Short mmCIF file of C-alpha atoms in Angstrom, two decimals:
data_model
loop_
_atom_site.label_atom_id
_atom_site.label_comp_id
_atom_site.label_asym_id
_atom_site.label_seq_id
_atom_site.Cartn_x
_atom_site.Cartn_y
_atom_site.Cartn_z
CA UNK A 1 25.12 -36.79 26.21
CA UNK A 2 25.54 -38.55 22.88
CA UNK A 3 24.02 -41.98 22.40
CA UNK A 4 26.56 -43.26 19.93
CA UNK A 5 30.23 -43.86 20.70
CA UNK A 6 32.86 -45.11 18.25
CA UNK A 7 36.00 -46.84 19.45
CA UNK A 8 38.12 -43.88 18.28
CA UNK A 9 35.94 -41.41 20.19
CA UNK A 10 36.03 -43.62 23.27
CA UNK A 11 39.82 -43.91 23.14
CA UNK A 12 40.38 -40.17 22.77
CA UNK A 13 37.80 -39.39 25.48
CA UNK A 14 39.53 -41.73 27.92
CA UNK A 15 42.97 -40.38 27.06
CA UNK A 16 41.73 -36.83 27.72
CA UNK A 17 40.94 -37.93 31.28
CA UNK A 18 44.68 -38.50 31.76
CA UNK A 19 45.30 -34.84 30.93
CA UNK A 20 43.02 -33.83 33.81
CA UNK A 21 45.25 -35.83 36.17
CA UNK A 22 48.57 -34.49 34.88
CA UNK A 23 50.46 -32.64 37.60
CA UNK A 24 48.45 -34.23 40.42
CA UNK A 25 49.87 -37.76 40.31
CA UNK A 26 52.69 -39.67 38.65
CA UNK A 27 51.84 -40.74 35.09
CA UNK A 28 52.52 -44.40 35.94
CA UNK A 29 49.56 -44.18 38.40
CA UNK A 30 47.04 -42.59 35.98
CA UNK A 31 45.74 -45.99 34.94
CA UNK A 32 44.66 -47.00 38.46
CA UNK A 33 42.38 -43.97 38.90
CA UNK A 34 41.00 -43.81 35.36
CA UNK A 35 40.27 -47.53 35.11
CA UNK A 36 38.34 -47.41 38.39
CA UNK A 37 36.13 -44.56 37.17
CA UNK A 38 35.69 -46.23 33.78
CA UNK A 39 34.48 -49.35 35.54
CA UNK A 40 32.15 -47.41 37.85
CA UNK A 41 30.53 -45.51 34.95
CA UNK A 42 30.09 -48.74 33.01
CA UNK A 43 28.64 -50.54 36.06
CA UNK A 44 26.23 -47.65 36.69
CA UNK A 45 25.08 -47.36 33.07
CA UNK A 46 24.44 -51.11 32.69
CA UNK A 47 22.42 -50.97 35.94
CA UNK A 48 20.36 -48.05 34.57
CA UNK A 49 19.91 -49.84 31.26
CA UNK A 50 18.51 -52.92 33.01
CA UNK A 51 16.15 -50.81 35.15
CA UNK A 52 14.87 -48.91 32.08
CA UNK A 53 14.26 -52.17 30.21
CA UNK A 54 12.09 -53.46 33.07
CA UNK A 55 10.09 -50.22 33.37
CA UNK A 56 9.48 -50.05 29.62
CA UNK A 57 8.97 -53.73 28.76
CA UNK A 58 7.35 -55.12 31.90
CA UNK A 59 5.48 -52.10 33.25
CA UNK A 60 7.31 -52.02 36.59
CA UNK A 61 7.72 -48.74 38.40
CA UNK A 62 11.24 -47.42 39.11
CA UNK A 63 11.48 -48.77 42.67
CA UNK A 64 10.24 -52.26 41.66
CA UNK A 65 12.64 -52.37 38.69
CA UNK A 66 15.63 -51.34 40.85
CA UNK A 67 14.79 -54.01 43.42
CA UNK A 68 14.56 -56.70 40.74
CA UNK A 69 17.90 -55.71 39.16
CA UNK A 70 19.59 -55.63 42.59
CA UNK A 71 18.12 -59.04 43.48
CA UNK A 72 19.62 -60.50 40.32
CA UNK A 73 22.90 -58.59 39.98
CA UNK A 74 23.79 -57.45 43.51
CA UNK A 75 23.14 -54.38 45.67
CA UNK A 76 23.85 -50.96 44.19
CA UNK A 77 22.71 -48.35 46.74
CA UNK A 78 21.72 -44.84 45.65
CA UNK A 79 24.81 -43.31 47.32
CA UNK A 80 27.11 -45.33 45.01
CA UNK A 81 25.32 -44.35 41.80
CA UNK A 82 26.63 -41.87 39.29
CA UNK A 83 23.92 -39.21 39.85
CA UNK A 84 24.74 -39.05 43.58
CA UNK A 85 28.49 -38.89 42.99
CA UNK A 86 28.40 -36.21 40.30
CA UNK A 87 26.21 -33.95 42.43
CA UNK A 88 28.73 -34.14 45.31
CA UNK A 89 30.64 -30.86 45.82
CA UNK A 90 33.06 -31.95 48.55
CA UNK A 91 34.63 -35.12 49.95
CA UNK A 92 34.19 -36.66 46.51
CA UNK A 93 37.10 -39.05 46.98
CA UNK A 94 35.60 -40.49 50.17
CA UNK A 95 32.25 -40.93 48.41
CA UNK A 96 34.00 -42.79 45.56
CA UNK A 97 35.85 -45.07 47.99
CA UNK A 98 32.54 -45.94 49.70
CA UNK A 99 30.87 -46.60 46.33
CA UNK A 100 33.64 -49.00 45.29
CA UNK A 101 33.54 -50.81 48.66
CA UNK A 102 29.76 -51.24 48.28
CA UNK A 103 30.05 -52.74 44.78
CA UNK A 104 32.81 -55.11 45.97
CA UNK A 105 30.65 -56.32 48.86
CA UNK A 106 27.96 -57.46 46.40
CA UNK A 107 30.35 -58.89 43.79
CA UNK A 108 32.77 -61.44 45.31
CA UNK A 109 34.76 -61.69 42.05
CA UNK A 110 35.67 -57.99 42.44
CA UNK A 111 36.82 -58.27 46.08
CA UNK A 112 39.80 -55.93 46.74
CA UNK A 113 39.87 -54.96 43.04
CA UNK A 114 38.09 -51.61 43.14
CA UNK A 115 39.41 -50.58 46.57
CA UNK A 116 43.02 -51.23 45.48
CA UNK A 117 43.12 -47.51 44.55
CA UNK A 118 42.12 -44.94 47.16
CA UNK A 119 40.50 -41.73 45.92
CA UNK A 120 39.93 -40.11 49.34
CA UNK A 121 43.38 -38.64 50.00
CA UNK A 122 43.00 -34.93 49.20
CA UNK A 123 46.77 -34.44 49.24
CA UNK A 124 46.81 -36.58 46.06
CA UNK A 125 43.54 -35.61 44.38
CA UNK A 126 41.62 -32.47 45.26
CA UNK A 127 37.84 -32.23 45.11
CA UNK A 128 38.21 -29.87 42.15
CA UNK A 129 40.26 -32.42 40.15
CA UNK A 130 37.82 -35.24 40.94
CA UNK A 131 34.88 -33.02 40.02
CA UNK A 132 36.50 -32.33 36.62
CA UNK A 133 37.12 -36.07 36.14
CA UNK A 134 33.53 -37.02 36.98
CA UNK A 135 32.15 -34.34 34.64
CA UNK A 136 34.46 -35.60 31.93
CA UNK A 137 33.23 -39.18 32.42
CA UNK A 138 29.65 -37.92 32.30
CA UNK A 139 29.92 -37.08 28.59
CA UNK A 140 28.99 -40.58 27.35
CA UNK A 141 26.79 -43.46 28.38
CA UNK A 142 28.49 -46.85 28.58
CA UNK A 143 25.57 -49.27 28.63
CA UNK A 144 25.53 -52.26 26.27
CA UNK A 145 23.22 -50.47 23.81
CA UNK A 146 25.62 -47.49 23.64
CA UNK A 147 28.60 -49.58 22.47
CA UNK A 148 28.95 -51.20 19.06
CA UNK A 149 29.95 -54.51 20.69
CA UNK A 150 29.80 -55.87 24.23
CA UNK A 151 33.56 -55.91 24.79
CA UNK A 152 34.27 -52.60 23.04
CA UNK A 153 35.32 -51.24 26.43
CA UNK A 154 37.86 -54.03 26.60
CA UNK A 155 39.35 -52.81 23.31
CA UNK A 156 39.53 -49.26 24.67
CA UNK A 157 41.01 -50.61 27.86
CA UNK A 158 43.81 -52.35 25.94
CA UNK A 159 44.48 -49.11 24.07
CA UNK A 160 44.72 -47.21 27.35
CA UNK A 161 47.01 -49.79 28.94
CA UNK A 162 49.34 -49.39 25.96
CA UNK A 163 49.15 -45.59 26.11
CA UNK A 164 49.85 -45.58 29.84
CA UNK A 165 52.77 -47.94 29.32
CA UNK A 166 54.15 -45.48 26.75
CA UNK A 167 53.56 -42.59 29.13
CA UNK A 168 55.07 -44.34 32.12
CA UNK A 169 58.16 -45.31 30.12
CA UNK A 170 60.31 -47.86 31.94
CA UNK A 171 57.64 -48.53 34.58
CA UNK A 172 55.23 -49.53 31.81
CA UNK A 173 57.15 -52.75 31.23
CA UNK A 174 56.11 -53.95 34.66
CA UNK A 175 52.49 -54.35 33.65
CA UNK A 176 52.38 -54.41 29.86
CA UNK A 177 53.86 -56.58 27.13
CA UNK A 178 53.56 -55.02 23.64
CA UNK A 179 50.48 -56.49 21.98
CA UNK A 180 52.35 -57.71 18.88
CA UNK A 181 54.69 -59.79 21.08
CA UNK A 182 51.66 -61.23 22.91
CA UNK A 183 49.99 -62.08 19.59
CA UNK A 184 53.15 -63.82 18.43
CA UNK A 185 53.43 -66.09 21.48
CA UNK A 186 49.69 -66.88 21.43
CA UNK A 187 49.86 -67.76 17.71
CA UNK A 188 52.86 -70.01 18.33
CA UNK A 189 51.09 -71.82 21.21
CA UNK A 190 47.76 -72.00 19.32
CA UNK A 191 45.37 -72.66 22.26
CA UNK A 192 42.29 -74.66 21.23
CA UNK A 193 38.59 -74.60 22.26
CA UNK A 194 38.13 -76.16 25.70
CA UNK A 195 41.77 -75.58 26.72
CA UNK A 196 42.86 -74.23 30.09
CA UNK A 197 45.37 -71.38 29.68
CA UNK A 198 47.52 -70.06 32.53
CA UNK A 199 49.77 -67.01 32.90
CA UNK A 200 51.79 -67.06 36.17
CA UNK A 201 52.95 -63.42 35.79
CA UNK A 202 49.87 -62.04 34.10
CA UNK A 203 50.42 -58.29 34.52
CA UNK A 204 47.34 -56.49 33.23
CA UNK A 205 45.97 -59.70 31.69
CA UNK A 206 46.86 -59.11 28.03
CA UNK A 207 48.08 -62.64 27.33
CA UNK A 208 44.90 -64.18 28.76
CA UNK A 209 42.67 -61.81 26.77
CA UNK A 210 44.61 -62.51 23.56
CA UNK A 211 44.44 -66.28 24.16
CA UNK A 212 40.65 -66.01 24.54
CA UNK A 213 40.37 -63.92 21.35
CA UNK A 214 42.46 -66.53 19.50
CA UNK A 215 40.21 -69.40 20.65
CA UNK A 216 37.00 -67.45 19.90
CA UNK A 217 37.95 -67.28 16.20
CA UNK A 218 38.23 -71.07 15.92
CA UNK A 219 35.45 -73.57 15.21
CA UNK A 220 33.52 -74.26 18.45
CA UNK A 221 35.52 -71.37 19.92
CA UNK A 222 32.57 -69.65 21.60
CA UNK A 223 29.93 -70.66 24.11
CA UNK A 224 26.50 -69.20 24.86
CA UNK A 225 26.57 -65.41 24.95
CA UNK A 226 29.68 -65.25 22.75
CA UNK A 227 31.94 -66.19 25.66
CA UNK A 228 35.24 -67.71 24.47
CA UNK A 229 35.36 -71.48 24.98
CA UNK A 230 38.52 -71.37 27.11
CA UNK A 231 39.35 -71.49 30.82
CA UNK A 232 41.63 -68.66 31.93
CA UNK A 233 43.91 -68.62 34.98
CA UNK A 234 46.51 -66.12 36.13
CA UNK A 235 48.52 -64.80 39.03
CA UNK A 236 50.05 -61.36 39.60
CA UNK A 237 52.20 -60.08 42.46
CA UNK A 238 51.54 -56.33 42.28
CA UNK A 239 48.20 -55.29 43.84
CA UNK A 240 47.47 -52.41 41.45
CA UNK A 241 48.37 -54.46 38.38
CA UNK A 242 46.32 -57.43 39.63
CA UNK A 243 43.31 -55.13 40.01
CA UNK A 244 43.81 -53.86 36.44
CA UNK A 245 43.95 -57.46 35.15
CA UNK A 246 40.66 -58.26 36.89
CA UNK A 247 38.98 -55.17 35.43
CA UNK A 248 40.52 -55.79 32.00
CA UNK A 249 38.97 -59.28 31.85
CA UNK A 250 35.69 -58.06 33.36
CA UNK A 251 35.35 -55.30 30.75
CA UNK A 252 36.15 -57.84 28.01
CA UNK A 253 33.18 -59.88 29.25
CA UNK A 254 35.56 -62.72 30.16
CA UNK A 255 35.78 -64.61 33.42
CA UNK A 256 39.18 -65.70 34.71
CA UNK A 257 40.59 -67.00 37.97
CA UNK A 258 43.26 -64.35 38.55
CA UNK A 259 44.93 -64.67 41.95
CA UNK A 260 47.26 -62.27 43.71
CA UNK A 261 50.66 -63.19 45.15
CA UNK A 262 54.25 -64.17 44.42
CA UNK A 263 54.01 -67.08 41.97
CA UNK A 264 57.47 -68.47 42.77
CA UNK A 265 57.13 -68.47 46.55
CA UNK A 266 53.37 -68.89 46.85
CA UNK A 267 51.63 -70.30 43.75
CA UNK A 268 47.88 -69.92 44.22
CA UNK A 269 46.50 -72.33 41.59
CA UNK A 270 46.64 -75.61 43.45
CA UNK A 271 44.93 -78.97 43.29
CA UNK A 272 45.22 -80.09 46.92
CA UNK A 273 48.95 -80.10 47.74
CA UNK A 274 49.98 -80.10 44.08
CA UNK A 275 50.15 -77.49 41.35
CA UNK A 276 47.19 -77.35 38.98
CA UNK A 277 48.17 -78.24 35.41
CA UNK A 278 47.08 -76.57 32.18
CA UNK A 279 47.02 -77.20 28.42
CA UNK A 280 48.91 -73.99 27.67
CA UNK A 281 51.11 -71.86 29.89
CA UNK A 282 52.20 -68.45 28.64
CA UNK A 283 54.20 -65.69 30.31
CA UNK A 284 56.50 -62.69 30.09
CA UNK A 285 58.13 -62.82 33.55
CA UNK A 286 60.17 -59.87 34.82
CA UNK A 287 63.58 -60.13 33.12
CA UNK A 288 66.33 -61.44 35.40
CA UNK A 289 64.48 -60.68 38.65
CA UNK A 290 66.86 -60.60 41.60
CA UNK A 291 66.49 -61.86 45.19
CA UNK A 292 63.53 -63.93 43.99
CA UNK A 293 63.09 -66.33 46.93
CA UNK A 294 61.78 -64.12 49.74
CA UNK A 295 61.95 -66.70 52.59
CA UNK A 296 65.76 -66.87 52.20
CA UNK A 297 66.01 -63.09 51.80
CA UNK A 298 63.98 -62.50 54.97
CA UNK A 299 66.07 -65.01 56.92
CA UNK A 300 69.27 -63.30 55.74
CA UNK A 301 67.89 -59.87 56.74
CA UNK A 302 66.99 -61.19 60.21
CA UNK A 303 70.56 -62.46 60.65
CA UNK A 304 71.90 -59.15 59.41
CA UNK A 305 69.94 -57.28 62.09
CA UNK A 306 71.42 -59.40 64.85
CA UNK A 307 75.01 -59.66 63.56
CA UNK A 308 75.18 -56.15 62.06
CA UNK A 309 76.67 -57.39 58.80
CA UNK A 310 75.15 -58.17 55.42
CA UNK A 311 74.91 -61.81 54.49
CA UNK A 312 74.09 -63.05 51.00
CA UNK A 313 71.67 -65.99 51.17
CA UNK A 314 72.80 -69.29 49.62
CA UNK A 315 70.20 -70.17 46.99
CA UNK A 316 71.17 -73.83 47.05
CA UNK A 317 69.04 -73.86 50.22
CA UNK A 318 65.82 -72.98 48.35
CA UNK A 319 63.23 -75.47 49.59
CA UNK A 320 60.25 -75.65 47.25
CA UNK A 321 57.22 -77.54 48.57
CA UNK A 322 55.98 -78.14 45.02
CA UNK A 323 59.13 -79.76 43.61
CA UNK A 324 59.37 -77.38 40.67
CA UNK A 325 63.12 -76.80 40.45
CA UNK A 326 64.04 -80.36 39.50
CA UNK A 327 66.62 -79.30 36.90
CA UNK A 328 68.43 -76.96 39.29
CA UNK A 329 68.02 -73.82 41.36
CA UNK A 330 68.77 -70.63 39.40
CA UNK A 331 71.16 -68.09 40.95
CA UNK A 332 69.95 -65.26 43.17
CA UNK A 333 70.45 -62.65 40.42
CA UNK A 334 68.48 -64.44 37.67
CA UNK A 335 64.95 -65.75 38.29
CA UNK A 336 64.33 -66.44 34.58
CA UNK A 337 64.70 -70.23 34.72
CA UNK A 338 62.83 -70.39 38.03
CA UNK A 339 59.77 -69.01 36.23
CA UNK A 340 60.37 -71.35 33.27
CA UNK A 341 60.53 -74.40 35.59
CA UNK A 342 57.37 -73.28 37.42
CA UNK A 343 55.62 -73.07 34.06
CA UNK A 344 56.91 -76.50 33.04
CA UNK A 345 55.65 -78.01 36.31
CA UNK A 346 52.25 -76.40 35.60
CA UNK A 347 51.88 -78.14 32.21
CA UNK A 348 49.71 -81.16 31.51
CA UNK A 349 51.44 -84.27 30.14
CA UNK A 350 50.73 -83.12 26.56
CA UNK A 351 50.97 -79.37 27.28
CA UNK A 352 53.00 -76.63 25.60
CA UNK A 353 54.34 -73.40 27.05
CA UNK A 354 55.74 -70.16 25.66
CA UNK A 355 57.89 -67.83 27.74
CA UNK A 356 59.65 -64.56 26.84
CA UNK A 357 63.12 -64.45 28.37
CA UNK A 358 66.35 -62.45 28.00
CA UNK A 359 68.99 -63.98 25.71
CA UNK A 360 71.27 -64.74 28.66
CA UNK A 361 69.29 -67.88 29.51
CA UNK A 362 70.50 -69.37 26.22
CA UNK A 363 74.19 -69.26 27.05
CA UNK A 364 74.93 -68.36 30.69
CA UNK A 365 76.90 -71.12 32.40
CA UNK A 366 76.92 -72.25 36.04
CA UNK A 367 73.60 -73.38 37.50
CA UNK A 368 71.67 -71.97 34.55
CA UNK A 369 73.83 -74.01 32.18
CA UNK A 370 73.01 -77.12 34.22
CA UNK A 371 69.26 -76.36 34.05
CA UNK A 372 69.48 -75.79 30.28
CA UNK A 373 71.29 -79.11 29.81
CA UNK A 374 68.60 -80.85 31.86
CA UNK A 375 65.84 -79.43 29.67
CA UNK A 376 67.76 -80.52 26.57
CA UNK A 377 69.30 -83.86 27.54
CA UNK A 378 67.49 -84.91 30.74
CA UNK A 379 69.14 -85.75 34.04
CA UNK A 380 70.85 -88.92 35.23
CA UNK A 381 69.59 -91.26 37.96
CA UNK A 382 71.53 -89.37 40.65
CA UNK A 383 69.59 -86.22 39.73
CA UNK A 384 66.21 -87.93 39.54
CA UNK A 385 66.00 -89.22 35.95
CA UNK A 386 64.02 -86.21 34.73
CA UNK A 387 63.19 -86.18 31.00
CA UNK A 388 64.97 -84.01 28.46
CA UNK A 389 64.10 -83.07 24.89
CA UNK A 390 61.60 -80.49 26.17
CA UNK A 391 62.66 -77.49 24.08
CA UNK A 392 60.59 -77.28 20.90
CA UNK A 393 61.74 -73.90 19.62
CA UNK A 394 63.87 -70.84 20.31
CA UNK A 395 62.92 -67.61 18.53
CA UNK A 396 65.31 -64.65 18.71
CA UNK A 397 63.37 -61.36 18.75
CA UNK A 398 64.53 -57.89 17.63
CA UNK A 399 66.15 -55.58 20.21
CA UNK A 400 64.29 -52.78 22.03
CA UNK A 401 60.77 -54.26 21.81
CA UNK A 402 60.04 -53.78 25.51
CA UNK A 403 59.52 -50.71 27.67
CA UNK A 404 61.78 -51.65 30.55
CA UNK A 405 64.87 -52.78 28.66
CA UNK A 406 66.61 -52.26 25.30
CA UNK A 407 68.11 -55.77 25.36
CA UNK A 408 66.88 -58.36 22.85
CA UNK A 409 64.73 -61.18 24.15
CA UNK A 410 63.79 -64.63 22.90
CA UNK A 411 60.69 -66.81 22.99
CA UNK A 412 61.27 -70.27 24.37
CA UNK A 413 58.63 -72.89 23.46
CA UNK A 414 58.66 -76.01 25.61
CA UNK A 415 56.62 -79.09 24.73
CA UNK A 416 56.05 -82.16 26.91
CA UNK A 417 55.03 -84.28 23.94
CA UNK A 418 56.96 -83.35 20.81
CA UNK A 419 55.88 -85.08 17.56
CA UNK A 420 58.05 -88.03 16.49
CA UNK A 421 59.68 -86.10 13.62
CA UNK A 422 60.80 -83.34 15.96
CA UNK A 423 62.22 -85.52 18.72
CA UNK A 424 65.84 -84.81 19.61
CA UNK A 425 65.63 -81.65 17.51
CA UNK A 426 65.12 -77.96 18.29
CA UNK A 427 63.69 -75.32 15.94
CA UNK A 428 65.89 -72.22 15.99
CA UNK A 429 64.58 -69.02 14.36
CA UNK A 430 66.53 -65.77 14.16
CA UNK A 431 63.87 -63.05 13.72
CA UNK A 432 66.07 -60.29 15.13
CA UNK A 433 66.44 -58.33 11.88
CA UNK A 434 62.75 -57.96 10.93
CA UNK A 435 60.85 -55.17 12.70
CA UNK A 436 59.29 -51.75 12.35
CA UNK A 437 60.97 -48.72 13.91
CA UNK A 438 58.79 -46.43 16.05
CA UNK A 439 61.69 -44.13 17.03
CA UNK A 440 61.26 -44.73 20.78
CA UNK A 441 61.20 -48.51 20.48
CA UNK A 442 61.02 -51.20 17.85
CA UNK A 443 57.87 -53.18 17.12
CA UNK A 444 56.86 -56.42 15.44
CA UNK A 445 54.70 -55.79 12.38
CA UNK A 446 51.91 -58.12 11.25
CA UNK A 447 54.15 -59.44 8.46
CA UNK A 448 56.93 -60.18 10.99
CA UNK A 449 54.55 -62.18 13.18
CA UNK A 450 53.19 -64.06 10.13
CA UNK A 451 56.74 -64.87 8.95
CA UNK A 452 57.77 -66.28 12.34
CA UNK A 453 54.55 -68.27 12.83
CA UNK A 454 54.49 -69.78 9.30
CA UNK A 455 58.20 -70.65 9.50
CA UNK A 456 57.74 -72.32 12.88
CA UNK A 457 54.73 -74.25 11.58
CA UNK A 458 56.65 -75.55 8.54
CA UNK A 459 59.62 -76.53 10.72
CA UNK A 460 57.31 -78.18 13.28
CA UNK A 461 55.39 -80.29 10.76
CA UNK A 462 57.95 -80.86 8.01
CA UNK A 463 61.34 -79.79 9.45
CA UNK A 464 61.56 -77.13 6.72
CA UNK A 465 64.54 -74.78 7.05
CA UNK A 466 65.08 -71.23 5.71
CA UNK A 467 68.56 -69.91 4.95
CA UNK A 468 69.84 -67.36 7.48
CA UNK A 469 66.49 -67.49 9.32
CA UNK A 470 65.49 -70.96 10.55
CA UNK A 471 67.23 -74.26 11.26
CA UNK A 472 66.09 -77.53 12.81
CA UNK A 473 69.10 -78.36 14.99
CA UNK A 474 69.81 -81.82 16.42
CA UNK A 475 70.52 -82.34 20.11
CA UNK A 476 73.83 -83.92 19.05
CA UNK A 477 74.95 -80.63 17.46
CA UNK A 478 73.84 -78.73 20.57
CA UNK A 479 75.74 -81.18 22.79
CA UNK A 480 78.80 -80.50 20.63
CA UNK A 481 78.38 -76.84 21.64
CA UNK A 482 78.24 -77.83 25.36
CA UNK A 483 74.52 -77.07 25.55
CA UNK A 484 75.05 -73.46 24.51
CA UNK A 485 71.91 -72.24 22.69
CA UNK A 486 73.21 -68.87 21.55
CA UNK A 487 71.34 -68.38 18.26
CA UNK A 488 74.41 -67.08 16.43
CA UNK A 489 76.02 -70.54 16.87
CA UNK A 490 73.33 -72.13 14.73
CA UNK A 491 72.20 -69.47 12.26
CA UNK A 492 74.48 -67.45 10.03
CA UNK A 493 73.03 -63.96 9.65
CA UNK A 494 73.94 -64.00 5.94
CA UNK A 495 76.35 -61.10 6.13
CA UNK A 496 79.69 -61.88 4.49
CA UNK A 497 82.78 -60.48 6.12
CA UNK A 498 84.94 -58.43 3.72
CA UNK A 499 88.19 -60.25 2.79
CA UNK A 500 91.36 -58.45 3.78
CA UNK A 501 94.36 -58.34 1.40
CA UNK A 502 97.17 -58.27 3.98
CA UNK A 503 99.99 -57.37 1.51
CA UNK A 504 98.02 -54.47 -0.02
CA UNK A 505 97.03 -53.22 3.46
CA UNK A 506 100.66 -53.24 4.71
CA UNK A 507 101.80 -51.37 1.55
CA UNK A 508 99.04 -48.79 2.13
CA UNK A 509 100.02 -48.36 5.81
CA UNK A 510 103.69 -47.88 4.78
CA UNK A 511 102.67 -45.19 2.28
CA UNK A 512 100.59 -43.43 4.94
CA UNK A 513 103.59 -43.49 7.33
CA UNK A 514 105.77 -41.85 4.66
CA UNK A 515 103.13 -39.15 4.05
CA UNK A 516 102.85 -38.53 7.78
CA UNK A 517 106.66 -38.11 8.09
CA UNK A 518 106.64 -35.62 5.21
CA UNK A 519 103.81 -33.58 6.80
CA UNK A 520 105.65 -33.56 10.16
CA UNK A 521 108.80 -32.27 8.41
CA UNK A 522 106.91 -29.41 6.77
CA UNK A 523 105.18 -28.54 10.04
CA UNK A 524 108.50 -28.37 11.89
CA UNK A 525 109.93 -26.06 9.19
CA UNK A 526 107.01 -23.66 9.71
CA UNK A 527 107.46 -23.83 13.49
CA UNK A 528 111.22 -23.09 13.11
CA UNK A 529 110.42 -20.00 11.01
CA UNK A 530 108.10 -18.82 13.82
CA UNK A 531 110.79 -19.51 16.46
CA UNK A 532 108.68 -22.25 18.08
CA UNK A 533 109.97 -25.64 19.29
CA UNK A 534 109.69 -28.68 17.02
CA UNK A 535 106.91 -31.26 17.43
CA UNK A 536 108.32 -34.51 18.81
CA UNK A 537 106.95 -37.45 16.83
#
């Protein structure tokens, strides 16, 4: 086993493990199995590193050193250690499941994380495949001294998440937002040291990790042990994805309160009976999620069973204990503005949020139009006198940036305390034409991110505009467009339509008609010579 491991070697080594699994399981599930083994090898090697340090530096024997490490860091019985597992010839999956359960029992923050994936089903993974995987993972040591930086595994983990998202295709969009898009939204929100950052649909945790990296680069951005000076909170509905988020943060040497559950129906970050509030809220919710309020859906299904006919639930009956949907209840087929209102309700009085949404939220009418108008202009006394002027910026992104949809999306920045110069104004940026092309999907390049962020900053502080790219639009102009925020209404894309000379065009068409008649005449002469019927024109 080599002592030194570069990031490139680590990435390629981990990706090779996916090739061992090909044919046994669906590619969208590779990540669950590989990340578990990556964690276990890391956990084992750090344990061994600590034991060795005590035997060498403090003269303890092996048994004494193991006891001391377990007292401090939690039980790690011999049966769960790498040497025991790699020497196993059969029932390897069951041994792995027991090892993960043992580690969870001693580490409350990892409860249900490692056992979210089951290795013991031989119909899915044979002993031979698991033996190959374990031997493959045995090639390198993953203790702190073997890595060039403590969170190097986190970097490799991000690489793998991206690779698995590529490999899983459409399914990848369910747990991964392209890193460049994440960087863009984090840069726009600019979380500061000491801030609390929350992602209500955190997927594999990329937005929380990126927010922490952003803060760590700022003055006073790190605490003792190089930990980022930021509090991280998240929630994720999917069990496997939630487990990946927990491991992602763990391997980045970051602590975060990531809860599992449906954020809309059952938000988990509460302060008594109220929602917790945060300095920054950031999310890429599932685009236009349907049937998003499960209590109504379950009630409708129960009625359907008894009456034998399908009944569509009326979403006006949504009853939210946390009072989040004050601007209106989105329709059953579009959860986008339900997530946006949850995020808004989770903001502190001076907080800012950034959410990635499909373009439809900018112009769809009906209940969504009413919600949009509330966010822009506020509501009247009959609707609760809720404040407006909450939209700071709308940024139109290029098409085909995401795995699960080719449609273009936008970033919506909401701000509960806009600066005086920006009040009753909205920054609109059309960044749809600037991107790199990776054949399968488009991507934001570093220069595209920098252009958007610098333009937004100049518009935010000085109301600076850029032809065909950025405008600072007044609420009065938006009201004149009936609250429609379609970007094309406010920014000309700079392309000039060719002018049509009607007279010249008609003359040209007449000439073409004459030529056509002449050709038809000649064709009919040839047909007559051949004794064939004429072509009817």
